Coordinates of C-alpha atoms and ligand atoms in Angstrom, one line a residue:
Chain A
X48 CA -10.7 -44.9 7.9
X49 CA -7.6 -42.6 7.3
X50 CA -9.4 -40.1 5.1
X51 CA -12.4 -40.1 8.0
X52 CA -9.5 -39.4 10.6
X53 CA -7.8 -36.9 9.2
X54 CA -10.9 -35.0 7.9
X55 CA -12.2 -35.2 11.5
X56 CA -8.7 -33.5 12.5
X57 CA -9.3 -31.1 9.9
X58 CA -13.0 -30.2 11.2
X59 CA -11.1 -30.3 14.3
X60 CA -8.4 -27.7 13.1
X61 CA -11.3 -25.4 11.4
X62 CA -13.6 -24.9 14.1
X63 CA -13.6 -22.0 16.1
X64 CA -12.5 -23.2 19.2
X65 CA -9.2 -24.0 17.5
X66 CA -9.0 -21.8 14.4
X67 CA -9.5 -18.8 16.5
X68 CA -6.7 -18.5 19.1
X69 CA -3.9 -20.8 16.9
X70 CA -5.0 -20.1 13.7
X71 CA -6.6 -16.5 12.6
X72 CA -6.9 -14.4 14.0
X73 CA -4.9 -15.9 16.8
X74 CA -1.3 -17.3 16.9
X75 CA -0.5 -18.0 13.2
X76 CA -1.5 -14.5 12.1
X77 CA 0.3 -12.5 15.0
X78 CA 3.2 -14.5 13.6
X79 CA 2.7 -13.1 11.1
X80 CA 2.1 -9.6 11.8
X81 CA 5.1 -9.4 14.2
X82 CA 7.1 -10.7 11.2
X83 CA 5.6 -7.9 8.9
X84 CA 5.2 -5.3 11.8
X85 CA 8.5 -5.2 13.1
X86 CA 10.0 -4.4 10.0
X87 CA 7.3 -2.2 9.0
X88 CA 8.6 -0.5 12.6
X89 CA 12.3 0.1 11.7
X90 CA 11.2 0.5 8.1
X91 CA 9.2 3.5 8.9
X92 CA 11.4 4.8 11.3
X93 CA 14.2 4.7 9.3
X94 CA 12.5 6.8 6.3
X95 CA 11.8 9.5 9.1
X96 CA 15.1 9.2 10.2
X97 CA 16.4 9.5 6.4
X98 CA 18.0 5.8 6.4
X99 CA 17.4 2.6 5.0
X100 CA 16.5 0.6 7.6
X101 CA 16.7 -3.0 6.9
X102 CA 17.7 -4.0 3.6
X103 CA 20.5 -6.6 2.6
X104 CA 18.2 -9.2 3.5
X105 CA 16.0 -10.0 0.4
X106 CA 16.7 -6.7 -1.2
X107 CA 14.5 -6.6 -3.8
X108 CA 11.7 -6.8 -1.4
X109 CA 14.0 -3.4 0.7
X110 CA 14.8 -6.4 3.7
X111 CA 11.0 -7.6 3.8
X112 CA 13.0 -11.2 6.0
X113 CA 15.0 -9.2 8.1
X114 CA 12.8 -10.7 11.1
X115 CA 12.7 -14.0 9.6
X116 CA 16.5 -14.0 9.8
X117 CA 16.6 -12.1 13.0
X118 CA 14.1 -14.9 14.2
X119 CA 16.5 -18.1 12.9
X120 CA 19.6 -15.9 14.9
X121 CA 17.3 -15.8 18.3
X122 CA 16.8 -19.6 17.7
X123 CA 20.4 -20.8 17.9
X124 CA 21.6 -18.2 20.3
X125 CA 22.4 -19.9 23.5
X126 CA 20.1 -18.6 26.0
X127 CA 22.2 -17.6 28.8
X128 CA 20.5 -18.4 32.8
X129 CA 22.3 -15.5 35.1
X130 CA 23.8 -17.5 38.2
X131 CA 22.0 -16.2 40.5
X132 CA 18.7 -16.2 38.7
X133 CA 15.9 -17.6 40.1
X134 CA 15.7 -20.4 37.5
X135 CA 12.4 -21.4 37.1
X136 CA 10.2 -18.2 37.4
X137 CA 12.9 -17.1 35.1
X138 CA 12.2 -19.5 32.4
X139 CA 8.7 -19.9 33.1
X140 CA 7.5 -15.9 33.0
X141 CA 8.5 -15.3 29.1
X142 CA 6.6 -18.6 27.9
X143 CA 3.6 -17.5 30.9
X144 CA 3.7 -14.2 29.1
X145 CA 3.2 -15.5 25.7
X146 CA 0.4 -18.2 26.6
X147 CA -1.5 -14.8 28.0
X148 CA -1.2 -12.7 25.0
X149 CA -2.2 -15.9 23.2
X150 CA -5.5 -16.8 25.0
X151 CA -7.4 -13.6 24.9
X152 CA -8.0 -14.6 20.6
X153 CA -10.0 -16.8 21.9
X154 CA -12.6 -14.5 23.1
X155 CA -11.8 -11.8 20.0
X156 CA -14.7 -12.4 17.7
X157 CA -13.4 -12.2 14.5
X158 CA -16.3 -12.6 12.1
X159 CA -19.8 -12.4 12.7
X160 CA -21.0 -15.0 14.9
X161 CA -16.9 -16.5 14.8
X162 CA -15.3 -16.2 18.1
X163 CA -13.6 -19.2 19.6
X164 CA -15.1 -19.4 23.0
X165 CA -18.5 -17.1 22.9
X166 CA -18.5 -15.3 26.5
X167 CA -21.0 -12.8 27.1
X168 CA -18.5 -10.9 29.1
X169 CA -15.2 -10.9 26.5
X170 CA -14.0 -7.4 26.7
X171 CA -13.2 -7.4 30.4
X172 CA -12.2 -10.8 30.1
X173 CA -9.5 -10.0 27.4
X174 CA -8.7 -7.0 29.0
X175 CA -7.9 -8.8 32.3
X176 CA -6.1 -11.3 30.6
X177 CA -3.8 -8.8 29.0
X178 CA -3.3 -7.2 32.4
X179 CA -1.9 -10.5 33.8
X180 CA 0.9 -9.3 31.5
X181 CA 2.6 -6.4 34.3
X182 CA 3.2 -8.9 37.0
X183 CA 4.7 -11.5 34.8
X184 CA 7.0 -8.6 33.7
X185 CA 7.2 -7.8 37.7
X186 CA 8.2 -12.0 38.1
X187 CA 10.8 -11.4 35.3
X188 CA 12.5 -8.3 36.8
X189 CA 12.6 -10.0 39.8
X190 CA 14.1 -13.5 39.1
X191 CA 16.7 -12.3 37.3
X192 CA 18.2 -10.5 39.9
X193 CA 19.9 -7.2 38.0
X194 CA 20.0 -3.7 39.4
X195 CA 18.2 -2.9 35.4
X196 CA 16.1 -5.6 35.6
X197 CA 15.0 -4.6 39.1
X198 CA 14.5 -0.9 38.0
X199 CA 12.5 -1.8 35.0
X200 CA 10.4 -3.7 37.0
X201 CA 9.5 -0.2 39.2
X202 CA 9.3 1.0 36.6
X203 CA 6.5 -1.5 35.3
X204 CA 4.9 -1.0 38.3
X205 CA 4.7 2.8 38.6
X206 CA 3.4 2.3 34.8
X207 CA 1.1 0.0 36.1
X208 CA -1.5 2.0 37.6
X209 CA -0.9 4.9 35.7
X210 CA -2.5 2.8 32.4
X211 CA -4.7 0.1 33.8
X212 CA -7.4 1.8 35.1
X213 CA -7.3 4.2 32.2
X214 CA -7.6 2.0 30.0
X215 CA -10.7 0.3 32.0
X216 CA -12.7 3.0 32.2
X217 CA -12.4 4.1 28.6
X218 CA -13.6 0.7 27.2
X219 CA -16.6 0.3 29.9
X220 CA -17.3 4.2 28.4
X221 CA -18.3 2.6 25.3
X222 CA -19.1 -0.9 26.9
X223 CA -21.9 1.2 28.8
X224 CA -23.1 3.3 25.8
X225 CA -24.0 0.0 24.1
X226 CA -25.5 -1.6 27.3
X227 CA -23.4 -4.8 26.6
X228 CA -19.4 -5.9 28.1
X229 CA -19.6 -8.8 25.0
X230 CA -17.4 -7.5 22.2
X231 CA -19.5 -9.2 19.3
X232 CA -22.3 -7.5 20.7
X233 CA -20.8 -4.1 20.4
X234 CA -19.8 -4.9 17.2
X235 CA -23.4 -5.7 15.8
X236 CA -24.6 -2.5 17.7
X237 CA -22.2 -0.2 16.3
X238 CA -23.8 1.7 13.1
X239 CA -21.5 4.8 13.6
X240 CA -17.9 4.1 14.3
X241 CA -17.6 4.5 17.6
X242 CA -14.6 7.1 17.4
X243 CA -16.9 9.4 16.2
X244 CA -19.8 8.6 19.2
X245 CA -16.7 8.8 22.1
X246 CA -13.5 10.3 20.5
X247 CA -12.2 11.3 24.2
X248 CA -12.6 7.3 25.2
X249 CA -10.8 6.5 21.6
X250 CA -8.3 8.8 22.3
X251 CA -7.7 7.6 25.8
X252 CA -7.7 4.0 25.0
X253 CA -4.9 4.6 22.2
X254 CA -2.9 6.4 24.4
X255 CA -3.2 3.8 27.2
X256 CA -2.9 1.2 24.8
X257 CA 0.3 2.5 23.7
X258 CA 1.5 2.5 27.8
X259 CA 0.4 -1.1 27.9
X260 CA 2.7 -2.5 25.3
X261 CA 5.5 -0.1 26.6
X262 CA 5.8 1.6 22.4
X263 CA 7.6 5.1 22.5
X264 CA 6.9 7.3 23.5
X265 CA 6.1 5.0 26.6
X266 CA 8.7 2.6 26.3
X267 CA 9.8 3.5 29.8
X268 CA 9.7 0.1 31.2
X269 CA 12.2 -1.3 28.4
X270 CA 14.4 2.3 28.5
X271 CA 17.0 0.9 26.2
X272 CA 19.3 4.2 26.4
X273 CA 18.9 4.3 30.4
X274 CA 18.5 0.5 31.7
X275 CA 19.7 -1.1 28.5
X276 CA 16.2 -3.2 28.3
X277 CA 14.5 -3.1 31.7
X278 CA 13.2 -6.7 33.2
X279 CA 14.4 -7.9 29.8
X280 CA 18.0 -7.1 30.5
X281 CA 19.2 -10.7 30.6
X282 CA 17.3 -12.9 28.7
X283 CA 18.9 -14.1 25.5
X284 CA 18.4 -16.4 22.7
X285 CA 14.6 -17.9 22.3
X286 CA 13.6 -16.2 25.6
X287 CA 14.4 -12.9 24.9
X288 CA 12.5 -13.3 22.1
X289 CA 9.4 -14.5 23.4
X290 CA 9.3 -11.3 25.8
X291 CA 9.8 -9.1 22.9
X292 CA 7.3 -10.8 20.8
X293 CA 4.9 -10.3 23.8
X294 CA 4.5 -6.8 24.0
X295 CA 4.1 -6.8 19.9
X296 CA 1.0 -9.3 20.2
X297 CA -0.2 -7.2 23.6
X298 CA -0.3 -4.7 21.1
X299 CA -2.0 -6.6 18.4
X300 CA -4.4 -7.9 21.1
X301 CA -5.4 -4.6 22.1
X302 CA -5.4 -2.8 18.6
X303 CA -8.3 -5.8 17.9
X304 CA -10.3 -4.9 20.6
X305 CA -9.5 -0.9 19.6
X306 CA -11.2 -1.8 16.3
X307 CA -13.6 -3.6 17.8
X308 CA -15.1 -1.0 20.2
X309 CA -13.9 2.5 18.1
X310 CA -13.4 1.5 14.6
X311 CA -16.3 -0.8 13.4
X312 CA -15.1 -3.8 13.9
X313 CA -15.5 -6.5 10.8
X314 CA -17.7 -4.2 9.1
X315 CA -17.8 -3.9 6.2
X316 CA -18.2 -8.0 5.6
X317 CA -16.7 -9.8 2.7
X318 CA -19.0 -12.3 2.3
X319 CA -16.7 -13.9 -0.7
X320 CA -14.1 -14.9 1.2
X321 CA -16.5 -16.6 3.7
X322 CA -16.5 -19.8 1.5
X323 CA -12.5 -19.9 2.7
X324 CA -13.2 -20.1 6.0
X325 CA -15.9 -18.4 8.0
X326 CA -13.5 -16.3 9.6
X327 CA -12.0 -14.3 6.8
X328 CA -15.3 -13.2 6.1
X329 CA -14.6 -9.8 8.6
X330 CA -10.9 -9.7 6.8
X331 CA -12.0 -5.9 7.5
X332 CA -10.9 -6.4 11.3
X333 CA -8.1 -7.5 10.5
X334 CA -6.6 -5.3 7.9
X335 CA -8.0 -2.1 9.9
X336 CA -6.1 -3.4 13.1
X337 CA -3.1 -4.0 11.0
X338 CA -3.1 0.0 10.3
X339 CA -3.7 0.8 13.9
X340 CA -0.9 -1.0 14.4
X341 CA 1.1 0.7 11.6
X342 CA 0.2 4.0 12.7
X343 CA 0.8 3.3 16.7
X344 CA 4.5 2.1 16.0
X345 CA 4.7 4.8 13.7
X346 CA 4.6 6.9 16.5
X347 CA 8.4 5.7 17.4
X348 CA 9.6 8.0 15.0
X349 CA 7.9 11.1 15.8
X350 CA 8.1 11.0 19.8
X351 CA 11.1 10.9 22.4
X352 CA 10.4 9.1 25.7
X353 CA 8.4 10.4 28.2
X354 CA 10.2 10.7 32.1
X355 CA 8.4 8.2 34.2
X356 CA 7.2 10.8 36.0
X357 CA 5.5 12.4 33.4
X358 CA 4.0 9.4 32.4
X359 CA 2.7 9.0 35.7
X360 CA 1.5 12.8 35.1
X361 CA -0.3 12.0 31.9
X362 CA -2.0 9.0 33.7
X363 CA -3.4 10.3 36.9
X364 CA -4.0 13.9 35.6
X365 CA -4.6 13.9 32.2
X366 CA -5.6 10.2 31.2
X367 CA -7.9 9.4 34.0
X368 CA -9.5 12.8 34.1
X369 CA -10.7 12.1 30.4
X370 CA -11.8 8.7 31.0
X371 CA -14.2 9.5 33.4
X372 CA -15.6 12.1 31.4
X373 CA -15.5 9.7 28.5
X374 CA -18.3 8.2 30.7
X375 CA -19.7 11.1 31.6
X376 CA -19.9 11.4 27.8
X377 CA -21.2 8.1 27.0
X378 CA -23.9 8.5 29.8
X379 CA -25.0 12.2 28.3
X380 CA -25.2 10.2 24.4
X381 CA -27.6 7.8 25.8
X382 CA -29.6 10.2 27.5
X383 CA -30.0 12.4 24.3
X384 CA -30.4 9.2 21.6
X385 CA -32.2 7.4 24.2
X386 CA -30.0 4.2 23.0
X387 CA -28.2 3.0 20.7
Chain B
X225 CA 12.9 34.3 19.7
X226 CA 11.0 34.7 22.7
X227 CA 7.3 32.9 20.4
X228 CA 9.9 29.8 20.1
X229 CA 9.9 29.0 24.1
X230 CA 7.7 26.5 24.7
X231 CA 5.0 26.9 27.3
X232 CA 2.6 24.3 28.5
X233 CA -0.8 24.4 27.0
X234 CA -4.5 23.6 27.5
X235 CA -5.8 20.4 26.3
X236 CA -6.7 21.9 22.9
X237 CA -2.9 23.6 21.5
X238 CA -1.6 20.3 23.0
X239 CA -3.6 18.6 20.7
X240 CA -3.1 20.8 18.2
X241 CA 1.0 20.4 18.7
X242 CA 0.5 16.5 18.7
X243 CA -1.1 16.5 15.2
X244 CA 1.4 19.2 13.9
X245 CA 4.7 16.5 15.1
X246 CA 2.6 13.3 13.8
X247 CA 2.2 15.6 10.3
X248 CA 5.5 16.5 9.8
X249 CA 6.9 12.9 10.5
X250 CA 4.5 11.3 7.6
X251 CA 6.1 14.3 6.0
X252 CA 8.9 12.7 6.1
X253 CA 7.7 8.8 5.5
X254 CA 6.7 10.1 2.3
X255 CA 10.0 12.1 1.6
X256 CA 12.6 9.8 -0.4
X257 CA 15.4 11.9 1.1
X258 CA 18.2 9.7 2.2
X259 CA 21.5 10.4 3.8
X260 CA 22.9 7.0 4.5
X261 CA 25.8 5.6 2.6
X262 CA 25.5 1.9 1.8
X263 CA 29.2 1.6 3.0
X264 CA 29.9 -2.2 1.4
X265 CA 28.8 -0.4 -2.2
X266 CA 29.9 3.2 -1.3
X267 CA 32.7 4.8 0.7
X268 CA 33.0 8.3 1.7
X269 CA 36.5 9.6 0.8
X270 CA 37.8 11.4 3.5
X271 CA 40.7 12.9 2.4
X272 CA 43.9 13.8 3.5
X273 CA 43.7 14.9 6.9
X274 CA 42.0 11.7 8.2
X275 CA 43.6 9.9 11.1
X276 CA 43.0 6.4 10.4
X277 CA 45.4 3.0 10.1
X278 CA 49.2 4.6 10.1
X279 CA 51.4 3.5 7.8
X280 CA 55.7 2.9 8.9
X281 CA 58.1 3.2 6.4
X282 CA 61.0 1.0 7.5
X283 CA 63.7 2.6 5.2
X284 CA 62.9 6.0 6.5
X285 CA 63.1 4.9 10.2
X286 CA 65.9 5.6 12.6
X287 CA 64.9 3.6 15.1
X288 CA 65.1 6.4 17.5
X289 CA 61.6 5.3 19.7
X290 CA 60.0 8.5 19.9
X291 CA 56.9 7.0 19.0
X292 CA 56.8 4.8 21.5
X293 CA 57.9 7.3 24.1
X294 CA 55.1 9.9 23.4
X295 CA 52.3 6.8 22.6
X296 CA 49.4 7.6 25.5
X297 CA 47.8 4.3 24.8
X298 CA 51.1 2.5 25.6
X299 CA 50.2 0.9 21.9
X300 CA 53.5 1.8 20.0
X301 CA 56.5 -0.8 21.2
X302 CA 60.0 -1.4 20.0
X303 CA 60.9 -4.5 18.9
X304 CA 64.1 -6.4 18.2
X305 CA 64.6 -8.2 15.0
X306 CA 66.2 -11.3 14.7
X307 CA 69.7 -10.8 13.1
X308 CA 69.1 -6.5 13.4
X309 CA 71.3 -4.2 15.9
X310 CA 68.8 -1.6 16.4
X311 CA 65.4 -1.8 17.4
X312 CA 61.8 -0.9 15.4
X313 CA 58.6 0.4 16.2
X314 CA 55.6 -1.8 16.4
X315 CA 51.9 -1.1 16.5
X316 CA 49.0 -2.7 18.8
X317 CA 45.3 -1.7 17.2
X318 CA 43.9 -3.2 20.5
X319 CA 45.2 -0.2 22.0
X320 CA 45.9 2.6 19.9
X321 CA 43.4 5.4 20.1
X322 CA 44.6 7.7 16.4
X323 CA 45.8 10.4 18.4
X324 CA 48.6 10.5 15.9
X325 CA 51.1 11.9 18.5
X326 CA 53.2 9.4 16.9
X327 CA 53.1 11.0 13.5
X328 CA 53.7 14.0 15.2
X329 CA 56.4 13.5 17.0
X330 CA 58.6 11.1 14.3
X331 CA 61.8 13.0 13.3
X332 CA 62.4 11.0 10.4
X333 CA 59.0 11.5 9.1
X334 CA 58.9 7.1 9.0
X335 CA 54.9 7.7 10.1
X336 CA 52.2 8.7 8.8
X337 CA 48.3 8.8 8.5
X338 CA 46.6 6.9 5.9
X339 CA 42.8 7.5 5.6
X340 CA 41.9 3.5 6.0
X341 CA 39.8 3.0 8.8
X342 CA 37.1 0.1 7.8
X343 CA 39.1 -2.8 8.8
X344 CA 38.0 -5.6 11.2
X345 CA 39.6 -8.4 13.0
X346 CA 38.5 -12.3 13.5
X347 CA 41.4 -12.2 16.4
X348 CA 42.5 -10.2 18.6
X349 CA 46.1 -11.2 17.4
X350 CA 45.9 -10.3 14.2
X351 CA 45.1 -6.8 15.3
X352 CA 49.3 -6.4 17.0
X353 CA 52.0 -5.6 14.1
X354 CA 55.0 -6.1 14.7
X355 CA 57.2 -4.1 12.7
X356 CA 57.7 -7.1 9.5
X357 CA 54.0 -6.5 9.2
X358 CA 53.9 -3.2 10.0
X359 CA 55.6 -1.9 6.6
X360 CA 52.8 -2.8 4.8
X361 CA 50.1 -0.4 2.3
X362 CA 47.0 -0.1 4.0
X363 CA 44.0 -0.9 1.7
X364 CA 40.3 -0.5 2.6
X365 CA 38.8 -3.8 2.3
X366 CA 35.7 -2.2 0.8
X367 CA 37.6 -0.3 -1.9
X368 CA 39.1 -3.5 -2.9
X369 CA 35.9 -5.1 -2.9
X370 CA 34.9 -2.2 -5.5
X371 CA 33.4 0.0 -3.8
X372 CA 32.5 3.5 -5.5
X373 CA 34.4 6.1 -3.1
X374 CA 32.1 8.9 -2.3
X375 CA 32.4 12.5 -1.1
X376 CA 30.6 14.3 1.1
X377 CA 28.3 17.5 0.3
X378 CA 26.9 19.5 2.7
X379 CA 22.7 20.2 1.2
X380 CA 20.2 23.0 2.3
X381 CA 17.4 20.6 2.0
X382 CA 18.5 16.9 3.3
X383 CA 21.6 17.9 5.2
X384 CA 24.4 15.6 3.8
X385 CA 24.6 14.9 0.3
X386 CA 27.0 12.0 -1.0
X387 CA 28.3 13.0 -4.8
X388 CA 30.4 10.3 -6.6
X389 CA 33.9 11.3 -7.0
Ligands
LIG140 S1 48.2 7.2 17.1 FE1 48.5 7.7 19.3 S2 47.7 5.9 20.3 FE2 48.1 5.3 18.2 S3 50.1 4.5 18.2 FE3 50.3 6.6 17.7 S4 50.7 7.7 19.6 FE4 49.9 5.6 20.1
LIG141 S1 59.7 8.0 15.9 FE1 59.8 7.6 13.7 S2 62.0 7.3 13.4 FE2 61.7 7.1 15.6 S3 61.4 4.9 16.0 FE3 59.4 5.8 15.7 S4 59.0 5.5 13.5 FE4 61.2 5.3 13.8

């Protein structure tokens, strides 16, 4: 009876509805790659900067645990409520935030034919859910009742609308080029990378994608020099560090769904590692996200921060310009090919 | 000079300008130029001149309280010794800020500058000297520790250079 129980928990475990969003490539694996990523991040920018970066901890490995350490600090650090907080929106908006960078893996196909819950309209749908994230941060900045908190969270807001409809248009470019919003669909369709077909909607959803997860040099929001960390000014402790790890696996969301529409998704398949688990058959995804990922917080290191106002610039008048001629693009590709 | 100013460009050079910036920082990713000193291993020497933790000499002091006088962080204080007529100068790290008018302005030449500056306090206490524990030898807690003392070199190429002394 045991054996029967626990390998119907197991079957339970491994299907897609579960493996997906918990397992790979959903929470498990954006553990991981926040673990690795983040000091990948400081690593990197620290060899621009000619430093070290992390590297005490685990030195052999140059400080490969530094997060792992970092993590077991934010644990036992005594998250502090601000008096005059509003308590529960400000307990509740970090853990809200996580559960809705956490739900749209799900809807990522990972494999062929492995996606957790098969919608034939994923990419808005993980889109939308990622833009739930703003007013969350909005919620945040609010409850904690901080002049910094209060300006990050105009600051969110300006940012807002200068990304989100950006961002929009550039993946219905290449939805509309393929004739389908389901991301496995675009996937199967895509036989040239799709940064080649639509490099102006690449470009624009990289750029926007940066805005989204607040990375430099759009980390306006956050402004650590200025507003010492925007809406994120007073959490502490295990809060604080479900915030930060928020905008990392916004970022990992979205490079998935950048690989997914620009970069070929899981091709080219592995079919060996398919008798692991279905999933790790399009390994491909995953690994070329993980250098989109590399590269975007690369990017730290080369750029300062934009003013908000520029940023707002680059949204309305540069940005959204090129998205709708990303379109325009798309449209003019199908009329020439006569589809895909 | 006037090809250096930067003027706003068309979509294109802006392109262009972004590439060049992303180039030359993986330039630098893949440089193994360094310029950090791993301070617990390494310390840079600095010399002479350095104002860091001062050092009293009780047998040279006249107690005349100069130091105190000119002190503009109010961190030099006489105190009085049990069993002593005159009074002696005690120090208060909470508050001194190394201007070293002190060490200017002693007559008897009872202070001076040592180049020790890496120390660090669990309390704020331990941080006040009053003058028995003031006439002590400053060590760095790194050099004690072994640490190889370093000097600095300035480089065309990576900017500072750190040679072993
Ligand atoms: S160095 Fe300056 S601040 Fe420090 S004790 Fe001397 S006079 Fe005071
Ligand atoms: S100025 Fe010099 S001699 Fe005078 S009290 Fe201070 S340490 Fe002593």
């Amino acid at each position: 009876m045991t054996t029967g129980t626990i390998g119907r928990i197991v079957d339970f475990v491994l299907s897609p509805h579960i493996f997906a969003p918990l397992i790979y490539p959903g929470l498990l694996a954006a553990t991981l790659v926040l673990l690795t990523l983040i000091w990948a991040e400081r690593k990197m920018t620290a060899k621009v900067q000619l430093r070290y970066g992390p590297l005490y901890v685990l030195k052999p490995l140059g400080g490969a645990i530094q997060l792992i350490a970092d993590a077991i600090k934010f644990m036992f650090q005594e998250p502090i409520m601000p008096r005059n907080a509003d308590k529960w929106v400000f307990a509740l908006a970090p853990v809200a935030m996580m559960a809705f960078t956490i739900i749209p893996f799900a809807f990522i196909p990972a494999a062929p034919g492995f996606v957790g819950v098969d919608v034939e309209y994923s990419l808005p749908l993980v889109l939308s859910l990622s833009a739930l994230i703003p007013p969350l941060i909005l919620a945040t900045s609010w409850a904690a009742n901080n002049k910094f908190t209060l300006l990050g969270g105009v600051r969110e807001a300006f940012m807002m609308v200068a990304y989100e409809v950006s961002l929009f248009i550039a993946a219905f470019a290449v939805a509309s080029y393929y004739g389908t919003l389901s991301l496995s669909k675009i996937v199967e369709a895509q036989s040239v990378p799709g940064i080649i077909l639509n490099p102006i909607a690449a470009g624009v959803f990289f750029v926007t994608m940066l805005m989204t997860a607040s990375k430099l040099p759009y980390d306006i929001v956050e402004g650590e020099q200025e507003i010492v960390a925007g809406p994120f000014t007073e959490y502490s402790g295990i809060l604080y560090m479900l915030v930060m790890g928020a905008s990392y696996m916004e970022l990992y969301v979205l490079s998935l769904v950048f690989v997914e529409l620009f970069l070929g998704g899981w091709k080219p398949v592995i079919p060996a590692l398919a008798s692991i688990h279905p999933a790790f058959e399009g390994i491909s995804l995953f690994i070329k996200a993980y250098l989109v990922l590399l590269f975007a917080v690369f990017l730290r290191s080369v750029y300062a921060r934009y003013r908000l106002d520029q940023a707002l610039e680059i949204g309305w008048k540069k940005l959204f310009p090129l998205a709708l001629l990303s379109v325009i693009w798309s449209l003019a590709l199908l009329l020439v090919a006569g589809g895909a | 000079m006037a090809e250096d100013v930067y003027k706003p460009g068309n979509l294109l050079t802006s392109l262009k300008r972004h590439a060049a910036a992303i180039a030359t920082g993986l330039r630098y990713l893949l440089s193994t130029k360094r310029m950090t000193v791993r301070y617990p291993e390494f310390l840079i020497d600095l010399g002479e001149g350095y104002r860091g933790m001062i050092r009293w000499r009780r047998e040279r002091c006249i107690s005349c309280g100069l130091c105190a006088q000119i002190c503009p962080a109010a961190a030099m204080k006489m105190y009085k010794l049990p069993g002593e007529k005159k009074m002696f100068p005690g120090i208060n790290y909470q508050r001194c800020i190394f201007c070293g008018f002190c060490v200017d302005v002693c007559p008897a030449f009872a202070l001076e500058h040592t180049p020790v500056h890496d120390l660090s306090y669990e309390e704020l206490d331990e941080m006040i000297y009053i003058p028995e524990r003031f006439d002590t030898e400053w060590v760095s807690p790194a050099l004690k520790e072994g640490a190889r003392p370093v000097k600095v070199v300035f480089d065309e190429e990576v900017g500072l250079r750190h040679e072993p002394k």
